[in-house]
XYZ file of C-alpha atoms in Angstrom:
514
model
C -3.820 33.415 -15.385
C -0.748 34.299 -13.474
C 1.237 31.461 -12.334
C 0.711 29.908 -8.663
C 3.016 29.166 -5.841
C 1.949 25.398 -5.588
C 3.317 23.006 -2.409
C 2.987 19.502 -3.458
C 3.202 16.960 -0.570
C 3.437 13.306 0.052
C 1.982 12.281 3.158
C 2.898 8.666 3.981
C 5.048 7.737 7.326
C 8.393 5.085 6.640
C 10.304 6.166 10.069
C 9.471 3.802 12.953
C 10.613 6.159 15.765
C 7.131 6.504 17.196
C 5.928 3.056 16.358
C 4.077 1.229 19.172
C 7.022 -1.562 18.299
C 10.348 -0.584 19.182
C 12.831 -0.357 16.193
C 14.758 -3.434 17.271
C 11.635 -5.393 17.102
C 10.447 -3.714 14.023
C 13.636 -4.586 12.482
C 13.169 -8.271 13.433
C 9.912 -8.364 11.980
C 11.552 -7.902 8.660
C 9.915 -4.219 7.842
C 12.027 -2.436 5.767
C 12.177 1.487 6.720
C 13.487 2.715 3.540
C 12.353 5.846 2.533
C 10.950 5.775 -0.741
C 10.848 8.431 -3.524
C 7.323 8.744 -4.302
C 7.121 8.850 -7.712
C 3.218 10.118 -8.322
C 3.160 13.331 -6.512
C 7.140 13.778 -7.815
C 5.457 13.421 -11.408
C 2.993 16.109 -10.618
C 5.185 18.303 -9.169
C 7.382 18.070 -11.787
C 4.694 18.745 -14.801
C 3.437 22.139 -12.400
C 7.218 23.268 -12.591
C 7.423 22.815 -16.249
C 4.677 24.618 -16.845
C 5.535 27.383 -14.834
C 4.549 27.641 -11.647
C 7.086 27.834 -8.508
C 6.878 24.798 -6.708
C 7.347 23.748 -3.229
C 7.956 19.734 -2.424
C 7.295 18.487 0.762
C 7.341 14.857 1.966
C 6.215 13.839 5.249
C 8.448 10.571 5.392
C 11.467 12.679 6.543
C 9.479 14.251 8.852
C 10.445 13.727 12.763
C 7.699 11.395 13.362
C 8.317 10.764 16.805
C 7.480 14.508 17.697
C 4.225 14.527 15.788
C 2.012 13.188 18.709
C -0.780 15.644 17.958
C -2.916 16.525 14.628
C -2.016 20.060 15.290
C 1.715 18.915 14.543
C 0.934 17.072 11.497
C -1.076 19.936 10.517
C 1.922 22.032 11.150
C 3.542 20.322 8.469
C 1.668 21.311 5.614
C 1.720 24.698 6.584
C 3.358 27.584 3.940
C 2.773 30.585 2.251
C 1.935 28.760 -1.012
C -1.457 29.562 -2.517
C -2.197 26.045 -3.323
C -1.460 22.721 -1.423
C -1.813 19.681 -3.504
C -1.792 16.483 -1.405
C -1.503 12.815 -2.293
C -1.908 10.169 0.090
C -3.300 6.383 0.457
C -6.353 5.445 2.479
C -4.105 4.510 5.936
C -3.490 7.892 6.078
C -6.866 9.717 5.093
C -8.375 10.259 8.760
C -5.252 11.917 9.918
C -4.450 14.121 6.666
C -8.859 15.251 6.813
C -8.382 15.967 10.698
C -4.772 18.039 9.925
C -6.338 20.065 6.608
C -9.570 21.253 9.206
C -6.702 22.831 11.615
C -4.835 24.187 8.257
C -7.908 25.606 6.696
C -8.841 27.618 9.729
C -5.735 29.040 9.954
C -5.465 29.643 6.078
C -8.742 30.154 4.893
C -7.615 30.998 1.355
C -5.435 28.492 0.822
C -6.859 26.458 -2.062
C -6.754 22.517 -0.750
C -6.645 20.189 -3.584
C -6.150 15.771 -3.111
C -5.504 13.268 -5.124
C -4.133 9.704 -5.328
C -5.310 6.493 -4.911
C -6.852 7.053 -1.076
C -8.912 10.230 -1.823
C -9.845 9.024 -5.373
C -11.395 5.862 -3.898
C -13.905 7.803 -1.596
C -14.041 11.265 -3.318
C -17.713 11.426 -3.058
C -18.117 11.253 0.990
C -14.836 13.182 1.264
C -16.641 16.215 -0.739
C -20.098 15.744 0.925
C -18.231 15.796 4.535
C -15.544 17.906 4.490
C -16.410 21.419 3.349
C -12.845 22.760 3.581
C -11.530 20.337 0.421
C -11.812 22.459 -2.808
C -11.177 20.187 -5.237
C -10.412 15.940 -5.676
C -8.325 15.018 -8.593
C -9.561 11.396 -9.059
C -7.304 9.103 -11.118
C -4.176 9.807 -13.096
C -3.045 13.589 -12.506
C -1.047 15.231 -14.971
C -3.135 16.325 -17.269
C -5.910 17.240 -14.719
C -3.426 19.182 -12.150
C -2.290 21.133 -14.975
C -5.481 22.154 -16.333
C -6.946 22.849 -12.876
C -4.346 24.933 -11.488
C -4.252 27.084 -14.953
C -8.308 27.586 -14.102
C -7.802 28.871 -10.580
C -8.572 32.786 -11.898
C -12.019 31.492 -13.842
C -13.837 29.383 -11.817
C -16.604 29.317 -14.674
C -14.081 26.832 -16.411
C -13.940 24.233 -13.419
C -16.700 22.294 -15.433
C -14.527 21.815 -18.004
C -12.066 19.889 -16.282
C -12.749 16.299 -16.487
C -10.981 14.444 -13.967
C -12.069 16.641 -10.979
C -14.741 16.952 -7.993
C -14.859 20.727 -6.970
C -16.809 23.086 -4.512
C -18.453 26.031 -5.984
C -21.029 28.410 -4.702
C -21.927 26.337 -1.651
C -22.955 23.223 -3.925
C -20.180 20.031 -5.112
C -19.901 18.658 -8.538
C -18.652 15.876 -9.816
C -17.189 16.338 -13.423
C -16.843 13.230 -15.778
C -13.725 11.011 -15.605
C -10.619 11.818 -17.429
C -9.599 9.371 -20.230
C -6.215 7.749 -19.536
C -3.355 9.371 -21.408
C -3.057 7.399 -24.860
C 0.416 7.518 -24.305
C 3.129 7.957 -21.510
C 5.622 9.633 -23.656
C 4.090 13.043 -22.808
C 4.702 12.910 -19.084
C 7.859 14.474 -18.461
C 11.179 12.355 -16.618
C 10.989 13.108 -13.206
C 12.404 16.189 -12.035
C 15.015 15.250 -9.237
C 15.907 18.693 -8.039
C 12.742 19.528 -6.149
C 13.462 16.663 -4.092
C 15.574 15.628 -1.099
C 18.839 13.800 -1.543
C 18.189 11.475 1.426
C 15.951 9.037 -0.366
C 17.284 5.337 0.119
C 14.812 3.092 -2.055
C 13.270 3.966 -5.567
C 10.632 2.277 -7.652
C 11.214 2.156 -11.309
C 7.880 1.613 -13.439
C 8.028 -0.082 -16.998
C 4.105 0.515 -16.934
C 1.136 1.852 -15.664
C -2.482 -0.259 -14.587
C -3.241 -3.639 -14.228
C -5.842 -5.434 -16.270
C -6.620 -8.226 -13.631
C -10.122 -7.400 -11.356
C -9.051 -8.866 -8.012
C -11.887 -8.914 -5.679
C -10.443 -6.744 -2.603
C -8.508 -4.591 -4.867
C -8.990 -1.354 -6.279
C -6.375 -0.961 -9.218
C -9.337 -1.911 -12.047
C -11.497 1.289 -10.816
C -8.319 3.659 -10.672
C -6.380 2.451 -14.163
C -9.801 0.968 -15.916
C -7.869 -2.926 -16.508
C -5.744 -1.201 -18.840
C -2.096 -1.543 -19.074
C 0.319 1.035 -21.156
C 3.987 0.568 -21.212
C 6.796 2.938 -21.050
C 9.580 2.788 -23.656
C 12.612 0.671 -21.699
C 15.414 2.925 -22.773
C 13.723 5.885 -21.059
C 13.565 3.537 -17.703
C 16.941 2.697 -18.074
C 17.663 6.647 -18.330
C 15.774 7.291 -15.173
C 17.239 4.487 -13.327
C 20.783 5.786 -14.301
C 19.930 9.126 -13.198
C 18.165 8.039 -9.848
C 21.409 6.220 -8.835
C 23.556 9.169 -10.135
C 21.679 11.323 -8.142
C 21.030 9.084 -4.951
C 24.072 6.956 -5.098
C 21.634 3.968 -4.173
C 21.575 0.372 -5.062
C 18.488 -0.849 -4.170
C 15.478 -0.629 -6.335
C 12.324 -2.399 -7.055
C 10.209 -2.233 -9.964
C 6.680 -0.940 -9.037
C 4.714 -2.329 -11.670
C 1.959 -4.169 -10.832
C 2.014 -6.653 -13.695
C 6.047 -6.470 -14.107
C 6.171 -10.236 -15.509
C 2.842 -9.984 -17.080
C 4.944 -8.726 -20.113
C 5.581 -10.535 -22.896
C 8.694 -12.812 -22.853
C 10.455 -10.680 -25.550
C 10.059 -7.356 -23.251
C 11.467 -8.980 -20.643
C 14.866 -10.000 -22.911
C 14.992 -6.500 -23.835
C 14.857 -5.428 -19.948
C 17.699 -8.054 -19.276
C 19.594 -7.368 -22.319
C 19.539 -3.325 -21.145
C 20.262 -4.329 -17.891
C 23.450 -5.680 -18.626
C 24.378 -3.493 -21.832
C 24.135 -0.303 -19.222
C 26.639 -2.133 -16.562
C 24.240 -2.056 -13.827
C 24.756 -4.020 -10.969
C 21.790 -2.399 -8.705
C 19.531 -5.017 -7.126
C 15.736 -4.678 -7.414
C 12.911 -7.038 -6.620
C 9.434 -7.388 -8.592
C 5.901 -8.551 -8.275
C 4.902 -11.340 -9.816
C 1.487 -13.372 -10.282
C 0.924 -16.895 -9.494
C -0.910 -17.889 -12.344
C 1.673 -15.652 -14.862
C 4.841 -17.616 -13.452
C 7.085 -18.929 -16.009
C 10.430 -20.725 -15.329
C 11.606 -19.427 -18.912
C 10.906 -15.969 -17.799
C 12.694 -16.438 -15.081
C 15.695 -17.945 -16.105
C 16.287 -14.735 -17.935
C 16.542 -12.478 -14.754
C 18.296 -14.795 -12.533
C 21.445 -13.375 -13.244
C 20.713 -9.878 -12.852
C 20.890 -9.323 -9.199
C 17.251 -9.573 -8.307
C 17.022 -9.645 -4.447
C 13.327 -11.017 -4.064
C 10.101 -11.512 -5.782
C 6.893 -10.294 -4.081
C 3.435 -12.708 -4.464
C 0.289 -12.139 -2.926
C -1.074 -15.531 -2.385
C -3.898 -13.971 -0.248
C -5.868 -17.018 0.838
C -5.195 -20.640 1.030
C -9.124 -21.691 0.849
C -9.812 -22.485 -2.820
C -13.047 -21.742 -2.460
C -12.290 -17.972 -0.963
C -9.452 -17.898 -3.985
C -12.515 -18.414 -6.266
C -14.604 -15.328 -5.059
C -11.642 -13.347 -5.336
C -10.999 -13.747 -8.990
C -7.405 -15.166 -8.470
C -7.578 -17.786 -11.084
C -5.316 -20.591 -9.315
C -5.480 -22.860 -6.578
C -3.386 -23.125 -2.948
C -1.625 -25.765 -4.429
C -0.666 -24.102 -7.404
C 0.938 -21.278 -5.101
C 2.835 -23.470 -2.878
C 4.278 -25.043 -5.991
C 5.290 -21.963 -7.638
C 6.757 -20.442 -4.223
C 8.735 -23.813 -4.337
C 9.739 -23.139 -8.025
C 10.735 -19.723 -7.421
C 13.271 -20.318 -4.691
C 15.286 -22.048 -7.547
C 15.894 -18.580 -9.533
C 16.321 -16.075 -6.506
C 17.396 -16.175 -3.171
C 14.410 -14.144 -1.339
C 10.559 -14.468 -1.566
C 8.252 -12.902 0.279
C 4.401 -13.651 0.065
C 1.120 -11.863 1.337
C -1.947 -13.738 2.727
C -5.109 -11.384 3.800
C -7.508 -12.430 6.321
C -10.904 -10.895 6.928
C -12.729 -11.481 4.183
C -16.736 -11.516 4.211
C -17.895 -14.629 4.256
C -14.447 -16.081 5.129
C -15.076 -18.766 7.480
C -12.792 -20.290 10.391
C -12.053 -22.939 7.917
C -10.786 -20.816 5.245
C -8.462 -18.941 7.935
C -6.775 -21.917 9.357
C -6.079 -23.100 6.266
C -4.066 -20.068 5.882
C -1.954 -20.334 8.821
C -1.806 -23.970 7.561
C -0.104 -22.882 4.257
C 2.155 -20.424 6.119
C 3.628 -23.410 8.266
C 4.482 -25.232 5.046
C 5.933 -22.429 3.659
C 8.905 -22.490 6.082
C 12.192 -22.056 4.859
C 14.780 -19.073 5.803
C 14.477 -17.701 2.184
C 10.808 -16.832 2.386
C 9.037 -14.188 4.171
C 5.702 -13.999 5.199
C 2.800 -11.185 5.556
C -0.399 -11.743 7.385
C -2.246 -8.654 6.977
C -5.917 -7.735 7.578
C -8.335 -6.584 5.014
C -8.667 -2.911 4.620
C -12.029 -2.695 2.705
C -11.647 -0.105 -0.340
C -15.214 1.574 -1.612
C -14.644 0.870 -5.573
C -14.073 -2.936 -5.136
C -16.150 -6.023 -6.270
C -15.947 -7.097 -2.644
C -17.054 -3.561 -1.262
C -19.825 -3.229 -3.962
C -21.036 -6.276 -3.724
C -21.135 -7.082 0.298
C -24.104 -5.800 2.077
C -23.202 -7.362 5.567
C -22.141 -5.327 8.649
C -19.190 -3.718 9.013
C -17.337 -2.448 11.912
C -14.958 -0.352 13.378
C -13.361 -0.575 16.968
C -9.589 0.480 17.390
C -7.330 2.739 15.540
C -4.380 1.181 13.971
C -1.961 2.430 16.574
C -4.057 0.976 19.583
C -4.544 -2.105 17.761
C -0.694 -2.770 17.494
C -0.372 -1.910 20.732
C -2.670 -4.044 22.412
C -1.563 -7.114 20.183
C 1.679 -6.640 21.549
C 0.722 -6.501 25.081
C -1.232 -9.461 24.999
C 2.015 -11.050 23.309
C 4.190 -10.288 26.252
C 1.819 -10.822 28.617
C 1.755 -14.192 27.451
C 5.699 -14.430 27.623
C 5.855 -14.666 23.618
C 9.475 -13.455 22.473
C 8.341 -11.806 19.140
C 11.849 -11.559 18.239
C 12.563 -15.220 18.753
C 9.554 -15.957 16.801
C 11.417 -13.997 13.856
C 14.689 -15.530 14.125
C 13.758 -19.380 14.087
C 10.736 -18.488 11.379
C 11.278 -15.838 8.939
C 7.916 -14.610 8.994
C 5.943 -11.347 9.491
C 2.324 -10.426 11.003
C 1.992 -7.130 10.039
C 1.311 -4.392 12.259
C 0.543 -0.784 11.804
C 3.578 1.155 12.541
C 4.186 4.928 12.767
C 1.474 7.526 13.827
C 0.688 7.329 17.604
C -2.712 6.573 18.473
C -5.074 9.556 18.215
C -8.558 9.585 19.921
C -9.801 12.222 17.905
C -9.007 10.495 14.634
C -10.573 7.402 15.747
C -13.894 9.761 16.531
C -13.761 10.766 12.769
C -13.557 7.563 11.292
C -16.553 6.747 13.550
C -18.585 9.617 12.190
C -17.711 9.425 8.590
C -17.857 5.541 7.751
C -18.103 6.185 4.146
C -15.219 8.103 3.957
C -12.585 5.963 6.035
C -13.907 2.605 5.248
C -10.828 1.207 5.041
C -10.685 1.090 8.823
C -13.693 -1.022 8.897
C -13.864 -4.746 8.932
C -16.210 -7.411 7.927
C -18.108 -9.395 10.676
C -16.364 -12.330 10.013
C -15.027 -13.753 13.860
C -12.152 -11.593 13.710
C -11.862 -11.796 17.651
C -11.738 -15.039 17.078
C -9.230 -15.077 14.331
C -7.088 -12.336 16.271
C -6.551 -14.737 19.227
C -5.851 -17.753 16.920
C -2.929 -15.473 15.935
C -1.785 -15.310 18.732
C -1.776 -18.783 20.124
C -0.246 -19.465 16.428
C 2.825 -17.310 17.518
C 3.142 -19.031 20.667
C 3.722 -22.171 18.884
C 5.924 -21.037 16.454
C 8.034 -19.406 18.934
C 8.324 -22.796 20.857
C 8.509 -25.246 17.554
C 11.836 -25.966 18.249
C 11.008 -27.513 21.280
C 7.649 -28.946 20.630
C 6.180 -30.491 17.607
C 2.263 -30.096 18.419
C -0.137 -28.043 20.665
C -3.593 -27.699 21.327
C -5.087 -24.252 22.478
C -8.682 -23.529 23.550
C -9.829 -20.515 21.881
C -13.164 -19.156 22.911
C -14.465 -23.060 23.575
C -12.780 -23.780 20.268
C -9.981 -26.382 20.250
C -7.301 -25.630 17.449
C -4.578 -28.176 16.626
C -0.980 -26.636 15.805
C 1.299 -29.629 14.156
C 3.932 -29.861 11.622
C 2.120 -28.371 8.770
C -1.620 -28.761 10.002
C -3.600 -25.966 11.644
C -7.039 -27.801 12.233
C -10.258 -27.229 14.977
C -10.830 -30.283 16.737
C -14.377 -31.416 17.289
C -14.865 -32.230 20.904
C -16.501 -35.868 21.302
C -19.484 -35.919 23.352
């Protein structure tokens, strides 16, 4: 088997250049447009290079996104003379990627296209069924799979022996058995930083892979099979040192899903190595409400930790129980306040648009946001993106719908706010919260057409039928209240015939007495 020329590409966005929200407002919304090192795709490129293949690494984050106004422009990003193209992406980028790859394959019919990462892995069956220009999908963890696959390309008879892939051969689609997770991560080589640009300004370090939990909306359980494998902390700090030396950065995040789920002894070891190595980098990490431990936080409070990120998800205890979150909203609010004893910045996330989420559930979430008013707290309110291999999606048979692409939704939202004379920047100065809007690639009608035609492949662009139009309009009124909260203490808005009360720490629907 001859060595191949392989392009490994990461398809994601970070540049606000083509955003429907101007850069100044995006900054006011507390968005960080850091260009972060994509550890997963770079690990794939690293093992391919070590195996003797010629590797070209591309990262769409560095593209002049403002000039990428057509699908053909995106397709051009992937064009080169390599024999094989491996692309990793998240679910939000899939329809843009598929539309671009169709053009690419037409121009380079002999190029082998391999998809991987969380996005394609979640919907591998409909992708392989509907898009004949996709040759392979690597499902789940990819370092071992990609080597076996590339080394089998000259002998298609061996494809059936490569676990963890879906592939096309002689006009038929085959799905091989899942590959077992690597028992140890020690065999994964250090990232080859020579493959990438020196322009990255944010990095994630990982002390483990996987998550043991099974939250209703998250597909981590299917990707990592609820198994956590740890990485030696000495190796972690060696990599951090190499990254700081190569890129000169001071802002780093723990990318683990469960960093604070580690034992107290392991976090003590992390703190010891941080101080022993004389590090001063600022860092952030995710934390789970039900695992919060003040003793553990005391260990890291003097380690330049800049931010903790917590997913509260909903302020309805009924919804939290349905999502398998193992805490109450009362506990979540208490932990949020306690966290500020140890760090100066907390970022919490709420999600709306769950199936069977009532208006009352949704209003409780807005009420919790009011309760979290603090200049040190940032809040993300995010519309649920359904993922195929999740308990929610697998267990819900109700109606789902798709109406508009992400860029058009963002444009519509902002336009309606401006029409109502709402100063978005002023809201975020007075109330440090974020109401997430999709940013980056401009609206493309052909992408909407693709999403509409193949709902199973692009399910994350669909919404559950849970009064979303009503909730969307209530959010607009909520923002208007926040924008004027320094002048008025309460407000009542008529939204589709519903009277919604906003006050200090209260958001309620008012019954009309007859």
